[in-house]
Amino acid sequence: MPRTKNTLLMAAAVCCAAVLTGCSDENTPSSVSSAASKAASAAESLGREAASSLAAEASSAFASATAEAGRQLDEIKGGVDVKSDVKLGTPNTDGGRATVEVTAANTTDSTRSFAVQVDFTDASGNRLDTVVVTVSDVAGNGTGTGTARSNRDLSGEVKAEVARAVRY
Protein backbone atom coordinates (compact mmCIF):
# COMPACT_ATOMS: atom_id res chain seq x y z
CA MET A 1 0.00 0.00 0.00
CA PRO A 2 1.49 3.44 -0.89
CA ARG A 3 2.84 5.48 1.99
CA THR A 4 0.32 8.32 1.53
CA LYS A 5 -2.58 5.88 1.61
CA ASN A 6 -1.20 4.31 4.82
CA THR A 7 -0.82 7.76 6.34
CA LEU A 8 -4.38 8.76 5.40
CA LEU A 9 -5.84 5.52 6.76
CA MET A 10 -3.88 5.90 9.97
CA ALA A 11 -5.04 9.52 10.37
CA ALA A 12 -8.67 8.50 9.75
CA ALA A 13 -8.45 5.69 12.30
CA VAL A 14 -6.89 8.02 14.89
CA CYS A 15 -9.64 10.61 14.30
CA CYS A 16 -12.36 7.96 14.63
CA ALA A 17 -10.78 6.63 17.79
CA ALA A 18 -10.52 10.12 19.26
CA VAL A 19 -14.13 11.00 18.40
CA LEU A 20 -15.51 7.70 19.67
CA THR A 21 -13.40 7.74 22.80
CA GLY A 22 -14.34 11.36 23.44
CA CYS A 23 -18.03 10.42 23.36
CA SER A 24 -17.56 7.57 25.78
CA ASP A 25 -18.86 7.86 29.34
CA GLU A 26 -20.78 5.68 31.76
CA ASN A 27 -23.96 6.12 29.67
CA THR A 28 -22.29 5.07 26.40
CA PRO A 29 -23.17 1.62 25.13
CA SER A 30 -20.33 -0.89 25.27
CA SER A 31 -20.50 -1.29 21.47
CA VAL A 32 -19.34 2.32 21.04
CA SER A 33 -16.50 1.85 23.54
CA SER A 34 -15.57 -1.37 21.78
CA ALA A 35 -15.56 0.41 18.40
CA ALA A 36 -13.35 3.14 19.84
CA SER A 37 -10.96 0.53 21.20
CA LYS A 38 -10.84 -1.27 17.85
CA ALA A 39 -10.22 2.01 15.99
CA ALA A 40 -7.39 2.93 18.36
CA SER A 41 -5.91 -0.54 17.93
CA ALA A 42 -6.17 -0.25 14.13
CA ALA A 43 -4.49 3.16 14.20
CA GLU A 44 -1.65 1.79 16.32
CA SER A 45 -1.25 -1.19 13.98
CA LEU A 46 -1.20 1.04 10.89
CA GLY A 47 1.40 3.24 12.57
CA ARG A 48 3.65 0.23 13.19
CA GLU A 49 3.13 -1.01 9.63
CA ALA A 50 3.93 2.41 8.16
CA ALA A 51 7.06 2.77 10.30
CA SER A 52 8.14 -0.75 9.41
CA SER A 53 7.52 -0.08 5.73
CA LEU A 54 9.55 3.16 5.81
CA ALA A 55 12.42 1.43 7.59
CA ALA A 56 12.39 -1.38 5.04
CA GLU A 57 12.42 1.13 2.16
CA ALA A 58 15.37 3.02 3.69
CA SER A 59 17.26 -0.21 4.30
CA SER A 60 16.59 -1.33 0.74
CA ALA A 61 17.74 2.00 -0.71
CA PHE A 62 20.95 1.89 1.32
CA ALA A 63 21.63 -1.71 0.32
CA SER A 64 21.08 -0.72 -3.30
CA ALA A 65 23.52 2.22 -3.05
CA THR A 66 26.12 0.02 -1.37
CA ALA A 67 25.73 -2.68 -4.02
CA GLU A 68 26.05 -0.09 -6.79
CA ALA A 69 29.23 1.32 -5.22
CA GLY A 70 30.70 -2.17 -4.99
CA ARG A 71 29.71 -2.91 -8.58
CA GLN A 72 31.42 0.26 -9.82
CA LEU A 73 34.66 -0.64 -8.05
CA ASP A 74 34.50 -4.28 -9.16
CA GLU A 75 34.24 -3.22 -12.82
CA ILE A 76 37.67 -1.53 -12.73
CA LYS A 77 40.10 -3.78 -14.60
CA GLY A 78 43.68 -3.96 -13.36
CA GLY A 79 42.93 -1.93 -10.25
CA VAL A 80 45.01 -2.18 -7.08
CA ASP A 81 43.57 -1.95 -3.57
CA VAL A 82 45.04 1.23 -2.05
CA LYS A 83 42.74 2.03 0.86
CA SER A 84 45.73 3.05 2.99
CA ASP A 85 46.77 5.65 0.36
CA VAL A 86 43.51 7.59 0.73
CA LYS A 87 42.68 10.03 3.53
CA LEU A 88 39.49 11.91 4.31
CA GLY A 89 39.00 15.38 5.72
CA THR A 90 36.33 16.33 8.24
CA PRO A 91 32.76 15.86 6.95
CA ASN A 92 30.59 18.94 6.61
CA THR A 93 26.79 18.91 6.32
CA ASP A 94 25.82 22.60 6.34
CA GLY A 95 22.23 21.52 6.90
CA GLY A 96 22.08 19.42 3.75
CA ARG A 97 24.12 16.86 1.91
CA ALA A 98 27.30 15.75 3.62
CA THR A 99 30.60 16.45 1.89
CA VAL A 100 34.13 15.38 2.68
CA GLU A 101 37.44 16.05 0.93
CA VAL A 102 39.18 12.94 -0.37
CA THR A 103 42.98 13.00 -0.79
CA ALA A 104 44.65 10.19 -2.75
CA ALA A 105 48.42 9.65 -2.71
CA ASN A 106 49.84 8.10 -5.87
CA THR A 107 52.86 6.04 -4.84
CA THR A 108 53.73 5.01 -8.41
CA ASP A 109 55.92 6.82 -10.92
CA SER A 110 53.13 7.29 -13.49
CA THR A 111 49.83 9.16 -13.55
CA ARG A 112 46.97 7.14 -12.04
CA SER A 113 43.32 7.63 -11.08
CA PHE A 114 41.50 6.49 -7.96
CA ALA A 115 37.96 5.29 -7.30
CA VAL A 116 37.08 5.66 -3.63
CA GLN A 117 34.01 4.33 -1.81
CA VAL A 118 33.14 6.62 1.08
CA ASP A 119 30.67 5.51 3.75
CA PHE A 120 28.94 8.27 5.72
CA THR A 121 28.04 7.10 9.23
CA ASP A 122 26.35 8.47 12.32
CA ALA A 123 28.05 8.88 15.70
CA SER A 124 27.34 5.21 16.53
CA GLY A 125 28.93 3.95 13.32
CA ASN A 126 25.66 3.13 11.54
CA ARG A 127 25.96 3.70 7.80
CA LEU A 128 23.78 6.53 6.50
CA ASP A 129 24.93 6.68 2.88
CA THR A 130 27.57 5.35 0.50
CA VAL A 131 29.11 7.10 -2.51
CA VAL A 132 31.95 6.54 -4.96
CA VAL A 133 34.16 9.47 -5.93
CA THR A 134 36.84 9.49 -8.62
CA VAL A 135 40.12 11.34 -8.16
CA SER A 136 41.43 11.50 -11.72
CA ASP A 137 44.89 11.87 -13.20
CA VAL A 138 47.01 12.07 -10.06
CA ALA A 139 50.64 12.66 -11.08
CA GLY A 140 53.25 10.04 -10.23
CA ASN A 141 54.41 10.37 -6.61
CA GLY A 142 51.87 13.15 -6.13
CA THR A 143 48.50 13.67 -4.48
CA GLY A 144 45.11 14.54 -5.84
CA THR A 145 41.86 15.61 -4.24
CA GLY A 146 38.17 15.20 -4.85
CA THR A 147 34.97 15.72 -2.93
CA ALA A 148 32.60 12.98 -1.87
CA ARG A 149 28.99 14.19 -1.58
CA SER A 150 26.18 12.18 -0.01
CA ASN A 151 23.22 11.24 -2.19
CA ARG A 152 20.75 12.82 0.22
CA ASP A 153 20.56 15.25 3.13
CA LEU A 154 22.15 13.94 6.32
CA SER A 155 21.80 15.47 9.77
CA GLY A 156 23.32 15.09 13.20
CA GLU A 157 26.92 14.10 13.73
CA VAL A 158 28.13 12.66 10.43
CA LYS A 159 31.41 10.80 10.09
CA ALA A 160 33.07 9.48 6.94
CA GLU A 161 35.30 6.50 6.32
CA VAL A 162 37.04 4.97 3.33
CA ALA A 163 35.33 1.64 2.69
CA ARG A 164 37.36 0.77 -0.43
CA ALA A 165 39.84 2.47 -2.72
CA VAL A 166 41.18 1.30 -6.06
CA ARG A 167 44.05 2.81 -8.03
CA TYR A 168 43.99 2.25 -11.78
JSON list of C-alpha atoms in Angstrom, two decimals:
[
{"chain": "A", "resi": 1, "resn": "MET", "atom": "CA", "xyz": [0.00, 0.00, 0.00]},
{"chain": "A", "resi": 2, "resn": "PRO", "atom": "CA", "xyz": [1.49, 3.44, -0.89]},
{"chain": "A", "resi": 3, "resn": "ARG", "atom": "CA", "xyz": [2.84, 5.48, 1.99]},
{"chain": "A", "resi": 4, "resn": "THR", "atom": "CA", "xyz": [0.32, 8.32, 1.53]},
{"chain": "A", "resi": 5, "resn": "LYS", "atom": "CA", "xyz": [-2.58, 5.88, 1.61]},
{"chain": "A", "resi": 6, "resn": "ASN", "atom": "CA", "xyz": [-1.20, 4.31, 4.82]},
{"chain": "A", "resi": 7, "resn": "THR", "atom": "CA", "xyz": [-0.82, 7.76, 6.34]},
{"chain": "A", "resi": 8, "resn": "LEU", "atom": "CA", "xyz": [-4.38, 8.76, 5.40]},
{"chain": "A", "resi": 9, "resn": "LEU", "atom": "CA", "xyz": [-5.84, 5.52, 6.76]},
{"chain": "A", "resi": 10, "resn": "MET", "atom": "CA", "xyz": [-3.88, 5.90, 9.97]},
{"chain": "A", "resi": 11, "resn": "ALA", "atom": "CA", "xyz": [-5.04, 9.52, 10.37]},
{"chain": "A", "resi": 12, "resn": "ALA", "atom": "CA", "xyz": [-8.67, 8.50, 9.75]},
{"chain": "A", "resi": 13, "resn": "ALA", "atom": "CA", "xyz": [-8.45, 5.69, 12.30]},
{"chain": "A", "resi": 14, "resn": "VAL", "atom": "CA", "xyz": [-6.89, 8.02, 14.89]},
{"chain": "A", "resi": 15, "resn": "CYS", "atom": "CA", "xyz": [-9.64, 10.61, 14.30]},
{"chain": "A", "resi": 16, "resn": "CYS", "atom": "CA", "xyz": [-12.36, 7.96, 14.63]},
{"chain": "A", "resi": 17, "resn": "ALA", "atom": "CA", "xyz": [-10.78, 6.63, 17.79]},
{"chain": "A", "resi": 18, "resn": "ALA", "atom": "CA", "xyz": [-10.52, 10.12, 19.26]},
{"chain": "A", "resi": 19, "resn": "VAL", "atom": "CA", "xyz": [-14.13, 11.00, 18.40]},
{"chain": "A", "resi": 20, "resn": "LEU", "atom": "CA", "xyz": [-15.51, 7.70, 19.67]},
{"chain": "A", "resi": 21, "resn": "THR", "atom": "CA", "xyz": [-13.40, 7.74, 22.80]},
{"chain": "A", "resi": 22, "resn": "GLY", "atom": "CA", "xyz": [-14.34, 11.36, 23.44]},
{"chain": "A", "resi": 23, "resn": "CYS", "atom": "CA", "xyz": [-18.03, 10.42, 23.36]},
{"chain": "A", "resi": 24, "resn": "SER", "atom": "CA", "xyz": [-17.56, 7.57, 25.78]},
{"chain": "A", "resi": 25, "resn": "ASP", "atom": "CA", "xyz": [-18.86, 7.86, 29.34]},
{"chain": "A", "resi": 26, "resn": "GLU", "atom": "CA", "xyz": [-20.78, 5.68, 31.76]},
{"chain": "A", "resi": 27, "resn": "ASN", "atom": "CA", "xyz": [-23.96, 6.12, 29.67]},
{"chain": "A", "resi": 28, "resn": "THR", "atom": "CA", "xyz": [-22.29, 5.07, 26.40]},
{"chain": "A", "resi": 29, "resn": "PRO", "atom": "CA", "xyz": [-23.17, 1.62, 25.13]},
{"chain": "A", "resi": 30, "resn": "SER", "atom": "CA", "xyz": [-20.33, -0.89, 25.27]},
{"chain": "A", "resi": 31, "resn": "SER", "atom": "CA", "xyz": [-20.50, -1.29, 21.47]},
{"chain": "A", "resi": 32, "resn": "VAL", "atom": "CA", "xyz": [-19.34, 2.32, 21.04]},
{"chain": "A", "resi": 33, "resn": "SER", "atom": "CA", "xyz": [-16.50, 1.85, 23.54]},
{"chain": "A", "resi": 34, "resn": "SER", "atom": "CA", "xyz": [-15.57, -1.37, 21.78]},
{"chain": "A", "resi": 35, "resn": "ALA", "atom": "CA", "xyz": [-15.56, 0.41, 18.40]},
{"chain": "A", "resi": 36, "resn": "ALA", "atom": "CA", "xyz": [-13.35, 3.14, 19.84]},
{"chain": "A", "resi": 37, "resn": "SER", "atom": "CA", "xyz": [-10.96, 0.53, 21.20]},
{"chain": "A", "resi": 38, "resn": "LYS", "atom": "CA", "xyz": [-10.84, -1.27, 17.85]},
{"chain": "A", "resi": 39, "resn": "ALA", "atom": "CA", "xyz": [-10.22, 2.01, 15.99]},
{"chain": "A", "resi": 40, "resn": "ALA", "atom": "CA", "xyz": [-7.39, 2.93, 18.36]},
{"chain": "A", "resi": 41, "resn": "SER", "atom": "CA", "xyz": [-5.91, -0.54, 17.93]},
{"chain": "A", "resi": 42, "resn": "ALA", "atom": "CA", "xyz": [-6.17, -0.25, 14.13]},
{"chain": "A", "resi": 43, "resn": "ALA", "atom": "CA", "xyz": [-4.49, 3.16, 14.20]},
{"chain": "A", "resi": 44, "resn": "GLU", "atom": "CA", "xyz": [-1.65, 1.79, 16.32]},
{"chain": "A", "resi": 45, "resn": "SER", "atom": "CA", "xyz": [-1.25, -1.19, 13.98]},
{"chain": "A", "resi": 46, "resn": "LEU", "atom": "CA", "xyz": [-1.20, 1.04, 10.89]},
{"chain": "A", "resi": 47, "resn": "GLY", "atom": "CA", "xyz": [1.40, 3.24, 12.57]},
{"chain": "A", "resi": 48, "resn": "ARG", "atom": "CA", "xyz": [3.65, 0.23, 13.19]},
{"chain": "A", "resi": 49, "resn": "GLU", "atom": "CA", "xyz": [3.13, -1.01, 9.63]},
{"chain": "A", "resi": 50, "resn": "ALA", "atom": "CA", "xyz": [3.93, 2.41, 8.16]},
{"chain": "A", "resi": 51, "resn": "ALA", "atom": "CA", "xyz": [7.06, 2.77, 10.30]},
{"chain": "A", "resi": 52, "resn": "SER", "atom": "CA", "xyz": [8.14, -0.75, 9.41]},
{"chain": "A", "resi": 53, "resn": "SER", "atom": "CA", "xyz": [7.52, -0.08, 5.73]},
{"chain": "A", "resi": 54, "resn": "LEU", "atom": "CA", "xyz": [9.55, 3.16, 5.81]},
{"chain": "A", "resi": 55, "resn": "ALA", "atom": "CA", "xyz": [12.42, 1.43, 7.59]},
{"chain": "A", "resi": 56, "resn": "ALA", "atom": "CA", "xyz": [12.39, -1.38, 5.04]},
{"chain": "A", "resi": 57, "resn": "GLU", "atom": "CA", "xyz": [12.42, 1.13, 2.16]},
{"chain": "A", "resi": 58, "resn": "ALA", "atom": "CA", "xyz": [15.37, 3.02, 3.69]},
{"chain": "A", "resi": 59, "resn": "SER", "atom": "CA", "xyz": [17.26, -0.21, 4.30]},
{"chain": "A", "resi": 60, "resn": "SER", "atom": "CA", "xyz": [16.59, -1.33, 0.74]},
{"chain": "A", "resi": 61, "resn": "ALA", "atom": "CA", "xyz": [17.74, 2.00, -0.71]},
{"chain": "A", "resi": 62, "resn": "PHE", "atom": "CA", "xyz": [20.95, 1.89, 1.32]},
{"chain": "A", "resi": 63, "resn": "ALA", "atom": "CA", "xyz": [21.63, -1.71, 0.32]},
{"chain": "A", "resi": 64, "resn": "SER", "atom": "CA", "xyz": [21.08, -0.72, -3.30]},
{"chain": "A", "resi": 65, "resn": "ALA", "atom": "CA", "xyz": [23.52, 2.22, -3.05]},
{"chain": "A", "resi": 66, "resn": "THR", "atom": "CA", "xyz": [26.12, 0.02, -1.37]},
{"chain": "A", "resi": 67, "resn": "ALA", "atom": "CA", "xyz": [25.73, -2.68, -4.02]},
{"chain": "A", "resi": 68, "resn": "GLU", "atom": "CA", "xyz": [26.05, -0.09, -6.79]},
{"chain": "A", "resi": 69, "resn": "ALA", "atom": "CA", "xyz": [29.23, 1.32, -5.22]},
{"chain": "A", "resi": 70, "resn": "GLY", "atom": "CA", "xyz": [30.70, -2.17, -4.99]},
{"chain": "A", "resi": 71, "resn": "ARG", "atom": "CA", "xyz": [29.71, -2.91, -8.58]},
{"chain": "A", "resi": 72, "resn": "GLN", "atom": "CA", "xyz": [31.42, 0.26, -9.82]},
{"chain": "A", "resi": 73, "resn": "LEU", "atom": "CA", "xyz": [34.66, -0.64, -8.05]},
{"chain": "A", "resi": 74, "resn": "ASP", "atom": "CA", "xyz": [34.50, -4.28, -9.16]},
{"chain": "A", "resi": 75, "resn": "GLU", "atom": "CA", "xyz": [34.24, -3.22, -12.82]},
{"chain": "A", "resi": 76, "resn": "ILE", "atom": "CA", "xyz": [37.67, -1.53, -12.73]},
{"chain": "A", "resi": 77, "resn": "LYS", "atom": "CA", "xyz": [40.10, -3.78, -14.60]},
{"chain": "A", "resi": 78, "resn": "GLY", "atom": "CA", "xyz": [43.68, -3.96, -13.36]},
{"chain": "A", "resi": 79, "resn": "GLY", "atom": "CA", "xyz": [42.93, -1.93, -10.25]},
{"chain": "A", "resi": 80, "resn": "VAL", "atom": "CA", "xyz": [45.01, -2.18, -7.08]},
{"chain": "A", "resi": 81, "resn": "ASP", "atom": "CA", "xyz": [43.57, -1.95, -3.57]},
{"chain": "A", "resi": 82, "resn": "VAL", "atom": "CA", "xyz": [45.04, 1.23, -2.05]},
{"chain": "A", "resi": 83, "resn": "LYS", "atom": "CA", "xyz": [42.74, 2.03, 0.86]},
{"chain": "A", "resi": 84, "resn": "SER", "atom": "CA", "xyz": [45.73, 3.05, 2.99]},
{"chain": "A", "resi": 85, "resn": "ASP", "atom": "CA", "xyz": [46.77, 5.65, 0.36]},
{"chain": "A", "resi": 86, "resn": "VAL", "atom": "CA", "xyz": [43.51, 7.59, 0.73]},
{"chain": "A", "resi": 87, "resn": "LYS", "atom": "CA", "xyz": [42.68, 10.03, 3.53]},
{"chain": "A", "resi": 88, "resn": "LEU", "atom": "CA", "xyz": [39.49, 11.91, 4.31]},
{"chain": "A", "resi": 89, "resn": "GLY", "atom": "CA", "xyz": [39.00, 15.38, 5.72]},
{"chain": "A", "resi": 90, "resn": "THR", "atom": "CA", "xyz": [36.33, 16.33, 8.24]},
{"chain": "A", "resi": 91, "resn": "PRO", "atom": "CA", "xyz": [32.76, 15.86, 6.95]},
{"chain": "A", "resi": 92, "resn": "ASN", "atom": "CA", "xyz": [30.59, 18.94, 6.61]},
{"chain": "A", "resi": 93, "resn": "THR", "atom": "CA", "xyz": [26.79, 18.91, 6.32]},
{"chain": "A", "resi": 94, "resn": "ASP", "atom": "CA", "xyz": [25.82, 22.60, 6.34]},
{"chain": "A", "resi": 95, "resn": "GLY", "atom": "CA", "xyz": [22.23, 21.52, 6.90]},
{"chain": "A", "resi": 96, "resn": "GLY", "atom": "CA", "xyz": [22.08, 19.42, 3.75]},
{"chain": "A", "resi": 97, "resn": "ARG", "atom": "CA", "xyz": [24.12, 16.86, 1.91]},
{"chain": "A", "resi": 98, "resn": "ALA", "atom": "CA", "xyz": [27.30, 15.75, 3.62]},
{"chain": "A", "resi": 99, "resn": "THR", "atom": "CA", "xyz": [30.60, 16.45, 1.89]},
{"chain": "A", "resi": 100, "resn": "VAL", "atom": "CA", "xyz": [34.13, 15.38, 2.68]},
{"chain": "A", "resi": 101, "resn": "GLU", "atom": "CA", "xyz": [37.44, 16.05, 0.93]},
{"chain": "A", "resi": 102, "resn": "VAL", "atom": "CA", "xyz": [39.18, 12.94, -0.37]},
{"chain": "A", "resi": 103, "resn": "THR", "atom": "CA", "xyz": [42.98, 13.00, -0.79]},
{"chain": "A", "resi": 104, "resn": "ALA", "atom": "CA", "xyz": [44.65, 10.19, -2.75]},
{"chain": "A", "resi": 105, "resn": "ALA", "atom": "CA", "xyz": [48.42, 9.65, -2.71]},
{"chain": "A", "resi": 106, "resn": "ASN", "atom": "CA", "xyz": [49.84, 8.10, -5.87]},
{"chain": "A", "resi": 107, "resn": "THR", "atom": "CA", "xyz": [52.86, 6.04, -4.84]},
{"chain": "A", "resi": 108, "resn": "THR", "atom": "CA", "xyz": [53.73, 5.01, -8.41]},
{"chain": "A", "resi": 109, "resn": "ASP", "atom": "CA", "xyz": [55.92, 6.82, -10.92]},
{"chain": "A", "resi": 110, "resn": "SER", "atom": "CA", "xyz": [53.13, 7.29, -13.49]},
{"chain": "A", "resi": 111, "resn": "THR", "atom": "CA", "xyz": [49.83, 9.16, -13.55]},
{"chain": "A", "resi": 112, "resn": "ARG", "atom": "CA", "xyz": [46.97, 7.14, -12.04]},
{"chain": "A", "resi": 113, "resn": "SER", "atom": "CA", "xyz": [43.32, 7.63, -11.08]},
{"chain": "A", "resi": 114, "resn": "PHE", "atom": "CA", "xyz": [41.50, 6.49, -7.96]},
{"chain": "A", "resi": 115, "resn": "ALA", "atom": "CA", "xyz": [37.96, 5.29, -7.30]},
{"chain": "A", "resi": 116, "resn": "VAL", "atom": "CA", "xyz": [37.08, 5.66, -3.63]},
{"chain": "A", "resi": 117, "resn": "GLN", "atom": "CA", "xyz": [34.01, 4.33, -1.81]},
{"chain": "A", "resi": 118, "resn": "VAL", "atom": "CA", "xyz": [33.14, 6.62, 1.08]},
{"chain": "A", "resi": 119, "resn": "ASP", "atom": "CA", "xyz": [30.67, 5.51, 3.75]},
{"chain": "A", "resi": 120, "resn": "PHE", "atom": "CA", "xyz": [28.94, 8.27, 5.72]},
{"chain": "A", "resi": 121, "resn": "THR", "atom": "CA", "xyz": [28.04, 7.10, 9.23]},
{"chain": "A", "resi": 122, "resn": "ASP", "atom": "CA", "xyz": [26.35, 8.47, 12.32]},
{"chain": "A", "resi": 123, "resn": "ALA", "atom": "CA", "xyz": [28.05, 8.88, 15.70]},
{"chain": "A", "resi": 124, "resn": "SER", "atom": "CA", "xyz": [27.34, 5.21, 16.53]},
{"chain": "A", "resi": 125, "resn": "GLY", "atom": "CA", "xyz": [28.93, 3.95, 13.32]},
{"chain": "A", "resi": 126, "resn": "ASN", "atom": "CA", "xyz": [25.66, 3.13, 11.54]},
{"chain": "A", "resi": 127, "resn": "ARG", "atom": "CA", "xyz": [25.96, 3.70, 7.80]},
{"chain": "A", "resi": 128, "resn": "LEU", "atom": "CA", "xyz": [23.78, 6.53, 6.50]},
{"chain": "A", "resi": 129, "resn": "ASP", "atom": "CA", "xyz": [24.93, 6.68, 2.88]},
{"chain": "A", "resi": 130, "resn": "THR", "atom": "CA", "xyz": [27.57, 5.35, 0.50]},
{"chain": "A", "resi": 131, "resn": "VAL", "atom": "CA", "xyz": [29.11, 7.10, -2.51]},
{"chain": "A", "resi": 132, "resn": "VAL", "atom": "CA", "xyz": [31.95, 6.54, -4.96]},
{"chain": "A", "resi": 133, "resn": "VAL", "atom": "CA", "xyz": [34.16, 9.47, -5.93]},
{"chain": "A", "resi": 134, "resn": "THR", "atom": "CA", "xyz": [36.84, 9.49, -8.62]},
{"chain": "A", "resi": 135, "resn": "VAL", "atom": "CA", "xyz": [40.12, 11.34, -8.16]},
{"chain": "A", "resi": 136, "resn": "SER", "atom": "CA", "xyz": [41.43, 11.50, -11.72]},
{"chain": "A", "resi": 137, "resn": "ASP", "atom": "CA", "xyz": [44.89, 11.87, -13.20]},
{"chain": "A", "resi": 138, "resn": "VAL", "atom": "CA", "xyz": [47.01, 12.07, -10.06]},
{"chain": "A", "resi": 139, "resn": "ALA", "atom": "CA", "xyz": [50.64, 12.66, -11.08]},
{"chain": "A", "resi": 140, "resn": "GLY", "atom": "CA", "xyz": [53.25, 10.04, -10.23]},
{"chain": "A", "resi": 141, "resn": "ASN", "atom": "CA", "xyz": [54.41, 10.37, -6.61]},
{"chain": "A", "resi": 142, "resn": "GLY", "atom": "CA", "xyz": [51.87, 13.15, -6.13]},
{"chain": "A", "resi": 143, "resn": "THR", "atom": "CA", "xyz": [48.50, 13.67, -4.48]},
{"chain": "A", "resi": 144, "resn": "GLY", "atom": "CA", "xyz": [45.11, 14.54, -5.84]},
{"chain": "A", "resi": 145, "resn": "THR", "atom": "CA", "xyz": [41.86, 15.61, -4.24]},
{"chain": "A", "resi": 146, "resn": "GLY", "atom": "CA", "xyz": [38.17, 15.20, -4.85]},
{"chain": "A", "resi": 147, "resn": "THR", "atom": "CA", "xyz": [34.97, 15.72, -2.93]},
{"chain": "A", "resi": 148, "resn": "ALA", "atom": "CA", "xyz": [32.60, 12.98, -1.87]},
{"chain": "A", "resi": 149, "resn": "ARG", "atom": "CA", "xyz": [28.99, 14.19, -1.58]},
{"chain": "A", "resi": 150, "resn": "SER", "atom": "CA", "xyz": [26.18, 12.18, -0.01]},
{"chain": "A", "resi": 151, "resn": "ASN", "atom": "CA", "xyz": [23.22, 11.24, -2.19]},
{"chain": "A", "resi": 152, "resn": "ARG", "atom": "CA", "xyz": [20.75, 12.82, 0.22]},
{"chain": "A", "resi": 153, "resn": "ASP", "atom": "CA", "xyz": [20.56, 15.25, 3.13]},
{"chain": "A", "resi": 154, "resn": "LEU", "atom": "CA", "xyz": [22.15, 13.94, 6.32]},
{"chain": "A", "resi": 155, "resn": "SER", "atom": "CA", "xyz": [21.80, 15.47, 9.77]},
{"chain": "A", "resi": 156, "resn": "GLY", "atom": "CA", "xyz": [23.32, 15.09, 13.20]},
{"chain": "A", "resi": 157, "resn": "GLU", "atom": "CA", "xyz": [26.92, 14.10, 13.73]},
{"chain": "A", "resi": 158, "resn": "VAL", "atom": "CA", "xyz": [28.13, 12.66, 10.43]},
{"chain": "A", "resi": 159, "resn": "LYS", "atom": "CA", "xyz": [31.41, 10.80, 10.09]},
{"chain": "A", "resi": 160, "resn": "ALA", "atom": "CA", "xyz": [33.07, 9.48, 6.94]},
{"chain": "A", "resi": 161, "resn": "GLU", "atom": "CA", "xyz": [35.30, 6.50, 6.32]},
{"chain": "A", "resi": 162, "resn": "VAL", "atom": "CA", "xyz": [37.04, 4.97, 3.33]},
{"chain": "A", "resi": 163, "resn": "ALA", "atom": "CA", "xyz": [35.33, 1.64, 2.69]},
{"chain": "A", "resi": 164, "resn": "ARG", "atom": "CA", "xyz": [37.36, 0.77, -0.43]},
{"chain": "A", "resi": 165, "resn": "ALA", "atom": "CA", "xyz": [39.84, 2.47, -2.72]},
{"chain": "A", "resi": 166, "resn": "VAL", "atom": "CA", "xyz": [41.18, 1.30, -6.06]},
{"chain": "A", "resi": 167, "resn": "ARG", "atom": "CA", "xyz": [44.05, 2.81, -8.03]},
{"chain": "A", "resi": 168, "resn": "TYR", "atom": "CA", "xyz": [43.99, 2.25, -11.78]}
]
